[in-house]
Each structure stands twice: as C-alpha cells, then as structure tokens.
Coordinates of C-alpha atoms in Angstrom, one line a residue:
X1 CA -17.2 -69.7 -81.2
X2 CA -14.2 -67.7 -80.1
X3 CA -15.3 -64.4 -78.5
X4 CA -19.0 -65.4 -78.5
X5 CA -21.2 -65.9 -75.4
X6 CA -23.9 -68.5 -74.6
X7 CA -27.3 -67.0 -75.4
X8 CA -28.8 -68.8 -72.4
X9 CA -26.4 -68.0 -69.5
X10 CA -24.6 -65.1 -71.3
X11 CA -21.2 -66.4 -70.2
X12 CA -18.2 -66.4 -72.7
X13 CA -17.6 -69.6 -74.6
X14 CA -13.9 -70.3 -73.8
X15 CA -11.5 -73.2 -73.9
X16 CA -12.3 -74.0 -70.3
X17 CA -16.0 -74.4 -70.9
X18 CA -17.4 -77.2 -73.1
X19 CA -19.4 -75.8 -75.9
X20 CA -22.0 -77.3 -78.3
X21 CA -23.1 -76.2 -81.7
X22 CA -26.6 -77.2 -82.9
X23 CA -26.1 -79.0 -86.2
X24 CA -29.4 -77.8 -87.7
X25 CA -28.8 -74.0 -87.4
X26 CA -25.2 -73.7 -86.2
X27 CA -25.9 -71.7 -83.1
X28 CA -23.4 -72.2 -80.2
X29 CA -24.2 -72.7 -76.5
X30 CA -22.5 -73.9 -73.3
X31 CA -22.9 -77.7 -73.3
X32 CA -24.5 -77.6 -69.8
X33 CA -27.1 -75.0 -70.9
X34 CA -28.1 -76.7 -74.1
X35 CA -28.3 -80.1 -72.4
X36 CA -30.7 -78.7 -69.8
X37 CA -32.7 -76.9 -72.5
X38 CA -32.9 -80.0 -74.7
X39 CA -34.5 -82.0 -71.8
X40 CA -37.5 -79.7 -72.1
X41 CA -37.6 -78.7 -75.8
X42 CA -35.8 -79.7 -79.0
X43 CA -36.0 -76.3 -80.6
X44 CA -33.1 -73.8 -80.8
X45 CA -33.7 -71.1 -78.2
X46 CA -32.6 -68.4 -80.8
X47 CA -34.3 -69.4 -84.0
X48 CA -36.8 -72.1 -83.0
X49 CA -35.3 -74.7 -85.5
X50 CA -35.9 -78.3 -84.5
X51 CA -32.7 -80.3 -83.7
X52 CA -31.8 -83.8 -82.7
X53 CA -28.0 -83.6 -82.4
X54 CA -25.2 -81.2 -81.8
X55 CA -21.4 -80.9 -82.2
X56 CA -19.5 -80.9 -78.9
X57 CA -16.5 -78.7 -79.2
X58 CA -13.9 -80.1 -76.8
X59 CA -11.1 -77.6 -77.8
X60 CA -12.1 -74.3 -79.4
X61 CA -8.5 -73.5 -80.4
X62 CA -7.8 -76.7 -82.2
X63 CA -11.4 -77.1 -83.5
X64 CA -11.8 -80.6 -82.3
X65 CA -15.4 -81.8 -82.0
X66 CA -17.6 -84.9 -82.1
X67 CA -21.3 -85.3 -82.9
X68 CA -23.7 -86.3 -80.2
X69 CA -27.2 -87.6 -81.2
X70 CA -29.9 -87.0 -78.7
X71 CA -32.4 -89.8 -77.6
X72 CA -36.0 -89.2 -78.4
X73 CA -37.7 -86.7 -76.1
X74 CA -40.0 -88.4 -73.7
X75 CA -43.6 -87.5 -74.1
X76 CA -44.3 -86.9 -70.4
X77 CA -48.0 -86.8 -69.9
X78 CA -49.0 -84.3 -67.2
X79 CA -51.9 -85.4 -65.1
X80 CA -54.4 -83.0 -63.8
X81 CA -56.5 -84.3 -61.0
X82 CA -59.6 -82.6 -59.6
X83 CA -62.5 -83.6 -57.4
X84 CA -66.0 -83.6 -59.0
X85 CA -68.3 -82.6 -56.2
X86 CA -71.4 -83.2 -58.2
X87 CA -70.5 -86.7 -59.4
X88 CA -72.7 -89.4 -58.1
X89 CA -69.8 -91.6 -57.0
X90 CA -67.7 -88.7 -55.6
X91 CA -64.6 -90.2 -57.2
X92 CA -61.8 -88.2 -58.6
X93 CA -61.6 -87.8 -62.3
X94 CA -58.2 -87.8 -64.0
X95 CA -57.6 -85.9 -67.2
X96 CA -54.5 -86.6 -69.2
X97 CA -53.2 -84.1 -71.7
X98 CA -49.9 -83.9 -73.6
X99 CA -47.4 -81.2 -72.9
X100 CA -48.1 -79.5 -76.2
X101 CA -51.8 -79.2 -75.5
X102 CA -51.1 -77.7 -72.0
X103 CA -48.6 -75.2 -73.4
X104 CA -50.8 -74.1 -76.2
X105 CA -54.0 -73.8 -74.3
X106 CA -52.6 -71.7 -71.5
X107 CA -51.2 -69.1 -73.8
X108 CA -54.4 -68.7 -76.0
X109 CA -56.7 -65.8 -75.7
X110 CA -60.2 -65.5 -76.9
X111 CA -59.0 -63.1 -79.5
X112 CA -55.5 -61.9 -80.5
X113 CA -54.3 -58.6 -79.2
X114 CA -53.4 -56.0 -81.8
X115 CA -49.8 -55.0 -82.3
X116 CA -50.5 -51.4 -81.4
X117 CA -53.3 -49.5 -79.6
X118 CA -54.3 -46.0 -80.4
X119 CA -56.3 -44.1 -77.8
X120 CA -56.4 -40.9 -79.6
X121 CA -53.8 -38.1 -80.1
X122 CA -53.1 -35.8 -77.2
X123 CA -54.8 -32.5 -77.8
X124 CA -57.3 -33.9 -80.3
X125 CA -59.1 -36.1 -77.7
X126 CA -59.8 -34.9 -74.1
X127 CA -57.5 -36.6 -71.5
X128 CA -60.4 -38.1 -69.6
X129 CA -61.6 -39.9 -72.8
X130 CA -58.0 -41.3 -73.4
X131 CA -57.9 -42.4 -69.8
X132 CA -61.3 -44.2 -70.1
X133 CA -60.2 -45.9 -73.3
X134 CA -57.0 -47.2 -71.7
X135 CA -58.9 -48.6 -68.8
X136 CA -61.4 -50.4 -71.1
X137 CA -58.4 -51.8 -73.1
X138 CA -56.7 -53.1 -70.0
X139 CA -59.9 -54.8 -68.8
X140 CA -60.4 -56.6 -72.1

C-alpha cells in the first residue's frame, strides 16, 4: 500500500490514514471510502469482485492489520408510490421492487448500442448524408 492512492478519493494511502484491503481481490482503499461504498454495494469498485470482509491496516510501516467481517447488506426495498386516476376507489397503489430490479431496469435499453458507429467515410459520402445519419443515430 505504500505509495499507492485510494481509487475512490484519489488521496495517498499513508500511515496517518487508516487503510483497508479487500480480502477477495487485494485492492486497497481508504477505510472511510470503502466503508461508505460497502453500505451500498459489496462489489470491489475496481474489479467488481464480491466481498464480505477486509483487512484493516492500522500501521502501513509495521504491516499490522486485523480482519473485519461485514454484516449482511440490508435488502432495502424502495417504494414507488403513484396515484391511479382511473382506479374506481381512487386509492394509491404501492409497488415494491428490490434495489437490483430498479438498478437493472433503469439502465436497460430496448436494444444494445453498437460499440462503434460508421456514418461513411469523408469524401466517399456527401457531408449532408453523414450529417443526416448522425441525427438519425442520436434520435434512436
């Protein structure tokens, strides 16, 4: 850890800052940063490896550390409430979805975007055609 920096806050990991090393993948972070991160996700920010413990490095120079196991991550259910205007009772309807469902559904598209787009080579296709293709692609 000596000479390295925290990938989350980008500050140097020094003897004055408590550091933590994820046991599953051996990536190092500031203890405060990885504690905050682990409250939301239990995947390493760098390599996405699942973890449930880390080694707290109390003194980098002497290599003293102790292992800390994390409690199970709460499955907070997020509640979406909306008013159904056309319902006969006029009552609110509550939909409960897990965090995973909400994260995955918001990032989905109807079809995946290709890695690269080609609108035609300059000189081979007129500029107005390339411009039109770019506009169509942006609208899709």
